[in-house]
């Protein structure tokens, strides 16, 4: 900036309009200056061999302005846009500079991996865990079903018994799925015999154990 202020003491014009919204739009804008002349042919309205009349759009007013000047002056303004031989119109900096491709690929691959990993972690934390039956009871009724009302200690489920289906769960004789735990391979589930007797006599299954037992 100091160089330009020193070189152009009377000031210079900078067309600093709004930023490009996309890389495609920026490439299209720059491409017009790389592959085309400074002024399109259709903007030249008249040429009589000595003078040239053309029009341009004022960046400030956004209006069409017609201008007439000598052919030599017009040519002088045109060749100002012709760069010297071997002058690079476009330079690449940062990740896009030459000789940086391999490192760029590694950086981009690492960035994409971390982005996916962070996304998975965020999604994992956002996933809601389904509540257990105990948590649902506490949420709905405000009472802990496995907490003893008298002593306040946590109770353990010992047995679930039904007069039609016999015991569905027993802390000593069944697993968590309600299957009978055999002591020997040849041993049968005693519930089968009790259910058979109940069906034959048309009665309820007798409660296994002492009468009057609280369950």
PDB file of C-alpha atoms in Angstrom:
ATOM      1  CA  UNK A   1       0.000   0.000   0.000  1.00  0.00           C
ATOM      2  CA  UNK A   2       2.839   2.391   0.837  1.00  0.00           C
ATOM      3  CA  UNK A   3       4.389   1.640  -2.563  1.00  0.00           C
ATOM      4  CA  UNK A   4       1.232   2.603  -4.455  1.00  0.00           C
ATOM      5  CA  UNK A   5       0.668   5.770  -2.431  1.00  0.00           C
ATOM      6  CA  UNK A   6       4.243   6.800  -3.174  1.00  0.00           C
ATOM      7  CA  UNK A   7       3.997   5.974  -6.891  1.00  0.00           C
ATOM      8  CA  UNK A   8       0.556   7.511  -7.450  1.00  0.00           C
ATOM      9  CA  UNK A   9       0.700  10.708  -5.421  1.00  0.00           C
ATOM     10  CA  UNK A  10      -2.551  11.995  -6.886  1.00  0.00           C
ATOM     11  CA  UNK A  11      -4.381   8.888  -5.756  1.00  0.00           C
ATOM     12  CA  UNK A  12      -5.717   5.850  -7.544  1.00  0.00           C
ATOM     13  CA  UNK A  13      -9.082   4.217  -8.039  1.00  0.00           C
ATOM     14  CA  UNK A  14      -9.914   0.887  -6.400  1.00  0.00           C
ATOM     15  CA  UNK A  15     -13.084  -0.931  -7.339  1.00  0.00           C
ATOM     16  CA  UNK A  16     -13.895  -2.582  -4.006  1.00  0.00           C
ATOM     17  CA  UNK A  17     -17.430  -3.857  -4.434  1.00  0.00           C
ATOM     18  CA  UNK A  18     -19.168  -6.550  -2.421  1.00  0.00           C
ATOM     19  CA  UNK A  19     -17.308  -9.821  -1.910  1.00  0.00           C
ATOM     20  CA  UNK A  20     -17.869 -12.796  -4.141  1.00  0.00           C
ATOM     21  CA  UNK A  21     -20.513 -15.143  -2.783  1.00  0.00           C
ATOM     22  CA  UNK A  22     -18.993 -18.283  -4.297  1.00  0.00           C
ATOM     23  CA  UNK A  23     -15.727 -19.620  -5.686  1.00  0.00           C
ATOM     24  CA  UNK A  24     -17.422 -20.336  -9.022  1.00  0.00           C
ATOM     25  CA  UNK A  25     -18.527 -16.701  -9.328  1.00  0.00           C
ATOM     26  CA  UNK A  26     -15.033 -15.458  -8.444  1.00  0.00           C
ATOM     27  CA  UNK A  27     -13.423 -17.763 -11.029  1.00  0.00           C
ATOM     28  CA  UNK A  28     -15.881 -16.593 -13.679  1.00  0.00           C
ATOM     29  CA  UNK A  29     -15.155 -12.941 -12.844  1.00  0.00           C
ATOM     30  CA  UNK A  30     -11.374 -13.385 -12.979  1.00  0.00           C
ATOM     31  CA  UNK A  31     -11.617 -15.519 -16.127  1.00  0.00           C
ATOM     32  CA  UNK A  32     -13.040 -12.612 -18.091  1.00  0.00           C
ATOM     33  CA  UNK A  33      -9.825 -10.669 -17.561  1.00  0.00           C
ATOM     34  CA  UNK A  34      -7.529 -13.620 -18.247  1.00  0.00           C
ATOM     35  CA  UNK A  35      -9.044 -14.732 -21.556  1.00  0.00           C
ATOM     36  CA  UNK A  36     -10.654 -11.560 -22.938  1.00  0.00           C
ATOM     37  CA  UNK A  37      -9.493  -8.035 -23.817  1.00  0.00           C
ATOM     38  CA  UNK A  38      -9.996  -5.111 -21.491  1.00  0.00           C
ATOM     39  CA  UNK A  39     -12.992  -3.869 -23.509  1.00  0.00           C
ATOM     40  CA  UNK A  40     -15.502  -5.881 -25.495  1.00  0.00           C
ATOM     41  CA  UNK A  41     -15.807  -5.099 -29.212  1.00  0.00           C
ATOM     42  CA  UNK A  42     -19.524  -4.310 -28.965  1.00  0.00           C
ATOM     43  CA  UNK A  43     -18.723  -1.390 -26.668  1.00  0.00           C
ATOM     44  CA  UNK A  44     -16.895   0.421 -29.459  1.00  0.00           C
ATOM     45  CA  UNK A  45     -19.622   2.546 -31.065  1.00  0.00           C
ATOM     46  CA  UNK A  46     -17.692   4.414 -33.771  1.00  0.00           C
ATOM     47  CA  UNK A  47     -14.234   4.728 -35.322  1.00  0.00           C
ATOM     48  CA  UNK A  48     -13.414   7.151 -38.163  1.00  0.00           C
ATOM     49  CA  UNK A  49      -9.685   6.474 -38.422  1.00  0.00           C
ATOM     50  CA  UNK A  50      -8.731   9.238 -36.001  1.00  0.00           C
ATOM     51  CA  UNK A  51     -11.136   9.057 -33.072  1.00  0.00           C
ATOM     52  CA  UNK A  52     -12.812   6.244 -31.207  1.00  0.00           C
ATOM     53  CA  UNK A  53     -16.167   6.525 -29.456  1.00  0.00           C
ATOM     54  CA  UNK A  54     -17.081   3.841 -26.931  1.00  0.00           C
ATOM     55  CA  UNK A  55     -19.099   3.351 -23.767  1.00  0.00           C
ATOM     56  CA  UNK A  56     -18.484   1.865 -20.328  1.00  0.00           C
ATOM     57  CA  UNK A  57     -20.417   1.380 -17.106  1.00  0.00           C
ATOM     58  CA  UNK A  58     -19.539   3.672 -14.212  1.00  0.00           C
ATOM     59  CA  UNK A  59     -19.003   1.547 -11.109  1.00  0.00           C
ATOM     60  CA  UNK A  60     -20.199   4.341  -8.830  1.00  0.00           C
ATOM     61  CA  UNK A  61     -23.380   5.414 -10.595  1.00  0.00           C
ATOM     62  CA  UNK A  62     -24.077   2.105 -12.382  1.00  0.00           C
ATOM     63  CA  UNK A  63     -24.928   4.142 -15.485  1.00  0.00           C
ATOM     64  CA  UNK A  64     -23.712   3.942 -19.077  1.00  0.00           C
ATOM     65  CA  UNK A  65     -21.141   6.598 -19.983  1.00  0.00           C
ATOM     66  CA  UNK A  66     -20.034   7.372 -23.562  1.00  0.00           C
ATOM     67  CA  UNK A  67     -16.525   8.645 -24.183  1.00  0.00           C
ATOM     68  CA  UNK A  68     -14.625   9.804 -27.267  1.00  0.00           C
ATOM     69  CA  UNK A  69     -10.858  10.051 -27.638  1.00  0.00           C
ATOM     70  CA  UNK A  70      -8.106   9.819 -30.220  1.00  0.00           C
ATOM     71  CA  UNK A  71      -7.193   6.405 -31.591  1.00  0.00           C
ATOM     72  CA  UNK A  72      -3.649   6.578 -30.185  1.00  0.00           C
ATOM     73  CA  UNK A  73      -4.905   7.448 -26.704  1.00  0.00           C
ATOM     74  CA  UNK A  74      -7.474   4.655 -26.923  1.00  0.00           C
ATOM     75  CA  UNK A  75      -4.755   2.165 -27.925  1.00  0.00           C
ATOM     76  CA  UNK A  76      -2.595   3.421 -25.059  1.00  0.00           C
ATOM     77  CA  UNK A  77      -5.350   2.666 -22.579  1.00  0.00           C
ATOM     78  CA  UNK A  78      -5.888  -0.771 -24.069  1.00  0.00           C
ATOM     79  CA  UNK A  79      -2.245  -1.887 -23.951  1.00  0.00           C
ATOM     80  CA  UNK A  80      -2.058  -0.882 -20.288  1.00  0.00           C
ATOM     81  CA  UNK A  81      -3.924  -4.136 -19.630  1.00  0.00           C
ATOM     82  CA  UNK A  82      -1.447  -6.272 -21.568  1.00  0.00           C
ATOM     83  CA  UNK A  83       0.960  -7.796 -19.016  1.00  0.00           C
ATOM     84  CA  UNK A  84       4.696  -8.086 -19.690  1.00  0.00           C
ATOM     85  CA  UNK A  85       6.092 -11.339 -21.018  1.00  0.00           C
ATOM     86  CA  UNK A  86       6.171 -14.147 -18.428  1.00  0.00           C
ATOM     87  CA  UNK A  87       4.113 -12.034 -16.024  1.00  0.00           C
ATOM     88  CA  UNK A  88       1.880 -14.249 -13.897  1.00  0.00           C
ATOM     89  CA  UNK A  89      -1.699 -13.019 -13.863  1.00  0.00           C
ATOM     90  CA  UNK A  90      -2.793 -15.455 -11.204  1.00  0.00           C
ATOM     91  CA  UNK A  91      -0.772 -16.552  -8.217  1.00  0.00           C
ATOM     92  CA  UNK A  92      -1.583 -19.285  -5.774  1.00  0.00           C
ATOM     93  CA  UNK A  93      -0.939 -18.867  -2.091  1.00  0.00           C
ATOM     94  CA  UNK A  94      -1.353 -20.949   1.020  1.00  0.00           C
ATOM     95  CA  UNK A  95      -2.782 -24.418   0.434  1.00  0.00           C
ATOM     96  CA  UNK A  96      -3.041 -23.803  -3.310  1.00  0.00           C
ATOM     97  CA  UNK A  97       0.576 -22.922  -4.042  1.00  0.00           C
ATOM     98  CA  UNK A  98       2.688 -25.200  -6.213  1.00  0.00           C
ATOM     99  CA  UNK A  99       4.671 -28.001  -4.605  1.00  0.00           C
ATOM    100  CA  UNK A 100       2.202 -28.205  -1.743  1.00  0.00           C
ATOM    101  CA  UNK A 101      -0.205 -30.777  -3.163  1.00  0.00           C
ATOM    102  CA  UNK A 102       0.890 -33.797  -1.118  1.00  0.00           C
ATOM    103  CA  UNK A 103       0.838 -31.934   2.164  1.00  0.00           C
ATOM    104  CA  UNK A 104      -2.500 -30.365   1.274  1.00  0.00           C
ATOM    105  CA  UNK A 105      -4.044 -33.780   0.637  1.00  0.00           C
ATOM    106  CA  UNK A 106      -2.876 -34.994   4.046  1.00  0.00           C
ATOM    107  CA  UNK A 107      -4.182 -31.859   5.769  1.00  0.00           C
ATOM    108  CA  UNK A 108      -7.561 -32.029   4.031  1.00  0.00           C
ATOM    109  CA  UNK A 109      -7.887 -35.772   4.727  1.00  0.00           C
ATOM    110  CA  UNK A 110      -7.075 -35.211   8.404  1.00  0.00           C
ATOM    111  CA  UNK A 111      -9.538 -32.332   8.599  1.00  0.00           C
ATOM    112  CA  UNK A 112     -12.313 -34.422   7.000  1.00  0.00           C
ATOM    113  CA  UNK A 113     -11.585 -37.311   9.375  1.00  0.00           C
ATOM    114  CA  UNK A 114     -11.745 -35.062  12.435  1.00  0.00           C
ATOM    115  CA  UNK A 115     -14.919 -33.426  11.132  1.00  0.00           C
ATOM    116  CA  UNK A 116     -16.626 -36.812  10.703  1.00  0.00           C
ATOM    117  CA  UNK A 117     -15.347 -38.001  14.088  1.00  0.00           C
ATOM    118  CA  UNK A 118     -16.546 -34.868  15.851  1.00  0.00           C
ATOM    119  CA  UNK A 119     -19.923 -35.217  14.136  1.00  0.00           C
ATOM    120  CA  UNK A 120     -20.230 -38.819  15.293  1.00  0.00           C
ATOM    121  CA  UNK A 121     -19.341 -37.813  18.846  1.00  0.00           C
ATOM    122  CA  UNK A 122     -21.902 -35.012  18.807  1.00  0.00           C
ATOM    123  CA  UNK A 123     -24.580 -37.302  17.405  1.00  0.00           C
ATOM    124  CA  UNK A 124     -23.665 -39.975  19.973  1.00  0.00           C
ATOM    125  CA  UNK A 125     -24.124 -37.529  22.846  1.00  0.00           C
ATOM    126  CA  UNK A 126     -27.410 -36.317  21.418  1.00  0.00           C
ATOM    127  CA  UNK A 127     -28.904 -39.798  21.250  1.00  0.00           C
ATOM    128  CA  UNK A 128     -31.350 -40.211  24.110  1.00  0.00           C
ATOM    129  CA  UNK A 129     -31.109 -43.411  26.140  1.00  0.00           C
ATOM    130  CA  UNK A 130     -34.389 -45.253  26.685  1.00  0.00           C
ATOM    131  CA  UNK A 131     -35.516 -45.129  30.303  1.00  0.00           C
ATOM    132  CA  UNK A 132     -35.725 -48.293  32.388  1.00  0.00           C
ATOM    133  CA  UNK A 133     -39.017 -49.349  33.985  1.00  0.00           C
ATOM    134  CA  UNK A 134     -37.755 -48.053  37.312  1.00  0.00           C
ATOM    135  CA  UNK A 135     -36.893 -44.649  35.844  1.00  0.00           C
ATOM    136  CA  UNK A 136     -40.271 -44.483  34.088  1.00  0.00           C
ATOM    137  CA  UNK A 137     -42.087 -45.227  37.367  1.00  0.00           C
ATOM    138  CA  UNK A 138     -40.136 -42.502  39.170  1.00  0.00           C
ATOM    139  CA  UNK A 139     -40.827 -40.037  36.352  1.00  0.00           C
ATOM    140  CA  UNK A 140     -44.552 -40.831  36.189  1.00  0.00           C
ATOM    141  CA  UNK A 141     -45.445 -41.275  39.855  1.00  0.00           C
ATOM    142  CA  UNK A 142     -42.537 -39.729  41.723  1.00  0.00           C
ATOM    143  CA  UNK A 143     -41.905 -42.943  43.691  1.00  0.00           C
ATOM    144  CA  UNK A 144     -39.098 -45.458  43.522  1.00  0.00           C
ATOM    145  CA  UNK A 145     -40.723 -48.933  43.194  1.00  0.00           C
ATOM    146  CA  UNK A 146     -37.680 -50.786  44.552  1.00  0.00           C
ATOM    147  CA  UNK A 147     -37.104 -48.546  47.559  1.00  0.00           C
ATOM    148  CA  UNK A 148     -38.471 -49.887  50.877  1.00  0.00           C
ATOM    149  CA  UNK A 149     -40.993 -47.537  52.487  1.00  0.00           C
ATOM    150  CA  UNK A 150     -39.931 -48.550  56.011  1.00  0.00           C
ATOM    151  CA  UNK A 151     -36.157 -48.720  55.996  1.00  0.00           C
ATOM    152  CA  UNK A 152     -35.485 -46.767  52.788  1.00  0.00           C
ATOM    153  CA  UNK A 153     -33.058 -49.379  51.426  1.00  0.00           C
ATOM    154  CA  UNK A 154     -33.147 -50.741  47.890  1.00  0.00           C
ATOM    155  CA  UNK A 155     -35.103 -53.986  47.616  1.00  0.00           C
ATOM    156  CA  UNK A 156     -34.184 -56.993  45.451  1.00  0.00           C
ATOM    157  CA  UNK A 157     -36.766 -58.797  43.312  1.00  0.00           C
ATOM    158  CA  UNK A 158     -36.975 -62.282  44.770  1.00  0.00           C
ATOM    159  CA  UNK A 159     -39.868 -63.998  42.999  1.00  0.00           C
ATOM    160  CA  UNK A 160     -42.782 -63.422  40.605  1.00  0.00           C
ATOM    161  CA  UNK A 161     -45.567 -65.992  40.927  1.00  0.00           C
ATOM    162  CA  UNK A 162     -48.918 -66.397  39.148  1.00  0.00           C
ATOM    163  CA  UNK A 163     -51.601 -69.003  40.034  1.00  0.00           C
ATOM    164  CA  UNK A 164     -52.080 -69.828  36.345  1.00  0.00           C
ATOM    165  CA  UNK A 165     -48.472 -69.795  35.084  1.00  0.00           C
ATOM    166  CA  UNK A 166     -46.578 -70.732  38.302  1.00  0.00           C
ATOM    167  CA  UNK A 167     -43.514 -68.666  39.197  1.00  0.00           C
ATOM    168  CA  UNK A 168     -42.280 -66.554  36.277  1.00  0.00           C
ATOM    169  CA  UNK A 169     -39.096 -65.517  38.016  1.00  0.00           C
ATOM    170  CA  UNK A 170     -37.196 -66.750  41.021  1.00  0.00           C
ATOM    171  CA  UNK A 171     -33.913 -65.317  42.190  1.00  0.00           C
ATOM    172  CA  UNK A 172     -32.496 -68.783  42.997  1.00  0.00           C
ATOM    173  CA  UNK A 173     -34.112 -71.025  40.375  1.00  0.00           C
ATOM    174  CA  UNK A 174     -34.408 -68.925  37.178  1.00  0.00           C
ATOM    175  CA  UNK A 175     -32.170 -66.681  35.130  1.00  0.00           C
ATOM    176  CA  UNK A 176     -33.030 -63.153  34.013  1.00  0.00           C
ATOM    177  CA  UNK A 177     -35.096 -64.546  31.119  1.00  0.00           C
ATOM    178  CA  UNK A 178     -37.191 -66.735  33.436  1.00  0.00           C
ATOM    179  CA  UNK A 179     -35.592 -70.036  32.338  1.00  0.00           C
ATOM    180  CA  UNK A 180     -35.200 -72.707  35.022  1.00  0.00           C
ATOM    181  CA  UNK A 181     -31.622 -73.171  36.230  1.00  0.00           C
ATOM    182  CA  UNK A 182     -30.839 -76.871  36.187  1.00  0.00           C
ATOM    183  CA  UNK A 183     -28.555 -78.405  38.768  1.00  0.00           C
ATOM    184  CA  UNK A 184     -28.033 -81.454  36.539  1.00  0.00           C
ATOM    185  CA  UNK A 185     -28.414 -82.005  32.818  1.00  0.00           C
ATOM    186  CA  UNK A 186     -31.134 -84.639  33.320  1.00  0.00           C
ATOM    187  CA  UNK A 187     -33.168 -82.488  35.686  1.00  0.00           C
ATOM    188  CA  UNK A 188     -36.516 -81.154  34.425  1.00  0.00           C
ATOM    189  CA  UNK A 189     -38.277 -77.897  35.195  1.00  0.00           C
ATOM    190  CA  UNK A 190     -40.596 -78.626  38.208  1.00  0.00           C
ATOM    191  CA  UNK A 191     -43.064 -76.069  36.874  1.00  0.00           C
ATOM    192  CA  UNK A 192     -44.034 -78.454  34.041  1.00  0.00           C
ATOM    193  CA  UNK A 193     -45.343 -81.060  36.508  1.00  0.00           C
ATOM    194  CA  UNK A 194     -47.290 -78.500  38.589  1.00  0.00           C
ATOM    195  CA  UNK A 195     -48.887 -76.993  35.491  1.00  0.00           C
ATOM    196  CA  UNK A 196     -49.852 -80.465  34.212  1.00  0.00           C
ATOM    197  CA  UNK A 197     -51.506 -81.389  37.518  1.00  0.00           C
ATOM    198  CA  UNK A 198     -53.377 -78.087  37.580  1.00  0.00           C
ATOM    199  CA  UNK A 199     -54.694 -78.629  34.044  1.00  0.00           C
ATOM    200  CA  UNK A 200     -55.767 -82.210  34.815  1.00  0.00           C
ATOM    201  CA  UNK A 201     -57.701 -81.198  37.938  1.00  0.00           C
ATOM    202  CA  UNK A 202     -58.943 -77.874  36.556  1.00  0.00           C
ATOM    203  CA  UNK A 203     -57.533 -76.001  39.502  1.00  0.00           C
ATOM    204  CA  UNK A 204     -55.033 -73.267  40.101  1.00  0.00           C
ATOM    205  CA  UNK A 205     -51.371 -74.083  40.470  1.00  0.00           C
ATOM    206  CA  UNK A 206     -50.514 -74.464  44.156  1.00  0.00           C
ATOM    207  CA  UNK A 207     -48.084 -71.972  45.517  1.00  0.00           C
ATOM    208  CA  UNK A 208     -44.665 -73.618  45.932  1.00  0.00           C
ATOM    209  CA  UNK A 209     -43.515 -73.205  49.507  1.00  0.00           C
ATOM    210  CA  UNK A 210     -45.071 -72.541  52.857  1.00  0.00           C
ATOM    211  CA  UNK A 211     -48.665 -71.383  53.063  1.00  0.00           C
ATOM    212  CA  UNK A 212     -49.237 -67.860  54.160  1.00  0.00           C
ATOM    213  CA  UNK A 213     -45.917 -66.709  52.711  1.00  0.00           C
ATOM    214  CA  UNK A 214     -45.863 -63.035  51.765  1.00  0.00           C
ATOM    215  CA  UNK A 215     -44.624 -62.361  48.219  1.00  0.00           C
TER     216      UNK A 215
END
